[in-house]
Amino acid sequence: QVQLVESGGGLVQAGGSLRLSCAASGRTFSTAAMAWFRQAPGKGREFVAGLRGSGPNTYYADSVKGRFTIFRNNAENTLYLQMNMLKPDDTAVYYCAARERDWVATSMSLYDYWGQGTQVTVSS
């Protein structure tokens, strides 16, 4: 059974940093695309960042470019999201996602596996 488990969320002041982790089990995702999405209260789930399993290419939403970095440790089967210069608008539940195909999609409907989410709250 495939499981994605996020951790690392919390409360931080604007300008601060957090690192989210997503530990995968049940299969290896080293050759599959993975991504982070987020959902703020009253809004839909939106793409934040993604990367392929087989190459160095990374993709970011315009709202987080230059502040967030997505990376993975294949030996640990873990995905990360380093978030710097956080803003109150970054407040949301953050979800890790993975798909069987090895190309990054920005649509949540194209992902096959999801974590339970971790809350990030940025105070002003």
Tab-separated table of C-alpha atoms in Angstrom:
chain	number	residue	atom	x	y	z
A	1	GLN	CA	0.000	0.000	0.000
A	2	VAL	CA	1.420	3.352	-1.049
A	3	GLN	CA	1.587	6.025	1.629
A	4	LEU	CA	2.780	9.616	1.567
A	5	VAL	CA	3.246	11.230	4.957
A	6	GLU	CA	3.964	14.943	5.271
A	7	SER	CA	5.604	16.648	8.220
A	8	GLY	CA	7.276	19.934	9.077
A	9	GLY	CA	4.333	22.310	9.063
A	10	GLY	CA	3.723	24.808	11.815
A	11	LEU	CA	3.315	28.436	12.778
A	12	VAL	CA	5.944	30.922	11.637
A	13	GLN	CA	6.216	34.685	11.392
A	14	ALA	CA	6.318	36.448	8.053
A	15	GLY	CA	9.822	36.350	6.644
A	16	GLY	CA	10.598	33.070	8.340
A	17	SER	CA	11.349	29.631	6.930
A	18	LEU	CA	10.013	26.092	7.135
A	19	ARG	CA	11.025	22.813	5.527
A	20	LEU	CA	8.314	20.311	4.689
A	21	SER	CA	9.043	16.622	4.257
A	22	CYS	CA	7.080	13.901	2.513
A	23	ALA	CA	8.099	10.349	3.305
A	24	ALA	CA	6.945	7.772	0.777
A	25	SER	CA	6.441	4.085	1.453
A	26	GLY	CA	4.992	1.155	-0.415
A	27	ARG	CA	6.887	1.884	-3.617
A	28	THR	CA	9.869	3.796	-4.864
A	29	PHE	CA	9.192	7.123	-6.540
A	30	SER	CA	12.687	7.746	-7.856
A	31	THR	CA	11.414	7.488	-11.446
A	32	ALA	CA	8.106	9.262	-10.931
A	33	ALA	CA	7.090	12.903	-10.776
A	34	MET	CA	6.237	14.350	-7.395
A	35	ALA	CA	4.807	17.690	-6.378
A	36	TRP	CA	3.560	19.925	-3.613
A	37	PHE	CA	0.102	21.467	-3.684
A	38	ARG	CA	-1.592	23.718	-1.178
A	39	GLN	CA	-5.121	24.651	-0.216
A	40	ALA	CA	-5.988	27.822	1.631
A	41	PRO	CA	-9.300	28.203	3.495
A	42	GLY	CA	-12.167	28.680	1.062
A	43	LYS	CA	-9.971	28.125	-1.997
A	44	GLY	CA	-9.190	25.284	-4.345
A	45	ARG	CA	-6.059	23.176	-4.225
A	46	GLU	CA	-3.249	24.764	-6.227
A	47	PHE	CA	0.068	23.588	-7.602
A	48	VAL	CA	3.104	24.901	-5.740
A	49	ALA	CA	6.144	23.024	-7.060
A	50	GLY	CA	7.063	19.786	-8.805
A	51	LEU	CA	9.977	17.786	-10.067
A	52	ARG	CA	10.617	14.761	-12.231
A	53	GLY	CA	12.131	11.551	-10.996
A	54	SER	CA	14.566	11.140	-13.863
A	55	GLY	CA	15.977	14.627	-14.300
A	56	PRO	CA	16.904	17.854	-12.559
A	57	ASN	CA	13.987	19.917	-13.889
A	58	THR	CA	11.902	21.692	-11.304
A	59	TYR	CA	8.731	23.707	-11.742
A	60	TYR	CA	7.217	26.396	-9.543
A	61	ALA	CA	4.097	28.493	-9.300
A	62	ASP	CA	4.864	32.145	-9.993
A	63	SER	CA	3.799	33.049	-6.469
A	64	VAL	CA	6.625	31.015	-4.888
A	65	LYS	CA	9.464	31.344	-7.410
A	66	GLY	CA	12.659	32.513	-5.780
A	67	ARG	CA	11.366	31.677	-2.293
A	68	PHE	CA	10.595	27.932	-2.356
A	69	THR	CA	12.827	25.052	-3.401
A	70	ILE	CA	11.662	21.516	-4.107
A	71	PHE	CA	14.118	18.639	-3.917
A	72	ARG	CA	14.184	14.940	-3.173
A	73	ASN	CA	16.395	12.328	-1.595
A	74	ASN	CA	15.841	9.140	-3.555
A	75	ALA	CA	17.873	7.043	-1.147
A	76	GLU	CA	15.396	7.986	1.574
A	77	ASN	CA	12.372	8.048	-0.782
A	78	THR	CA	11.586	11.487	0.603
A	79	LEU	CA	10.441	14.726	-1.015
A	80	TYR	CA	11.140	18.142	0.510
A	81	LEU	CA	9.945	21.707	0.169
A	82	GLN	CA	12.184	24.413	1.568
A	83	MET	CA	10.127	27.552	2.103
A	84	ASN	CA	11.893	30.853	2.737
A	85	MET	CA	10.667	34.440	3.042
A	86	LEU	CA	7.225	33.179	3.984
A	87	LYS	CA	4.238	35.470	3.621
A	88	PRO	CA	0.782	35.377	5.232
A	89	ASP	CA	-0.595	34.451	1.781
A	90	ASP	CA	1.366	31.186	2.022
A	91	THR	CA	-0.933	30.044	4.833
A	92	ALA	CA	-2.548	26.785	3.721
A	93	VAL	CA	-2.603	23.053	4.125
A	94	TYR	CA	0.271	21.669	2.070
A	95	TYR	CA	-0.081	18.309	0.334
A	96	CYS	CA	2.487	16.013	-1.176
A	97	ALA	CA	1.480	14.202	-4.369
A	98	ALA	CA	2.977	11.597	-6.668
A	99	ARG	CA	2.036	10.140	-9.990
A	100	GLU	CA	2.927	7.051	-11.985
A	101	ARG	CA	4.113	9.106	-14.951
A	102	ASP	CA	7.457	10.889	-14.941
A	103	TRP	CA	6.418	14.335	-16.014
A	104	VAL	CA	5.185	17.137	-13.835
A	105	ALA	CA	1.560	18.203	-14.114
A	106	THR	CA	-0.005	21.232	-12.476
A	107	SER	CA	-3.470	19.697	-12.350
A	108	MET	CA	-4.251	17.802	-9.177
A	109	SER	CA	-6.463	15.361	-11.099
A	110	LEU	CA	-3.376	13.862	-12.754
A	111	TYR	CA	-1.792	12.699	-9.504
A	112	ASP	CA	-2.340	9.181	-8.253
A	113	TYR	CA	-1.217	9.397	-4.641
A	114	TRP	CA	-1.723	12.020	-1.942
A	115	GLY	CA	-0.613	12.635	1.596
A	116	GLN	CA	-2.920	13.782	4.370
A	117	GLY	CA	-1.558	17.335	4.410
A	118	THR	CA	0.329	19.492	6.883
A	119	GLN	CA	-0.783	22.922	8.078
A	120	VAL	CA	1.426	25.950	7.475
A	121	THR	CA	0.383	29.189	9.129
A	122	VAL	CA	2.278	32.431	8.542
A	123	SER	CA	1.507	35.305	10.889
A	124	SER	CA	1.979	38.942	9.928
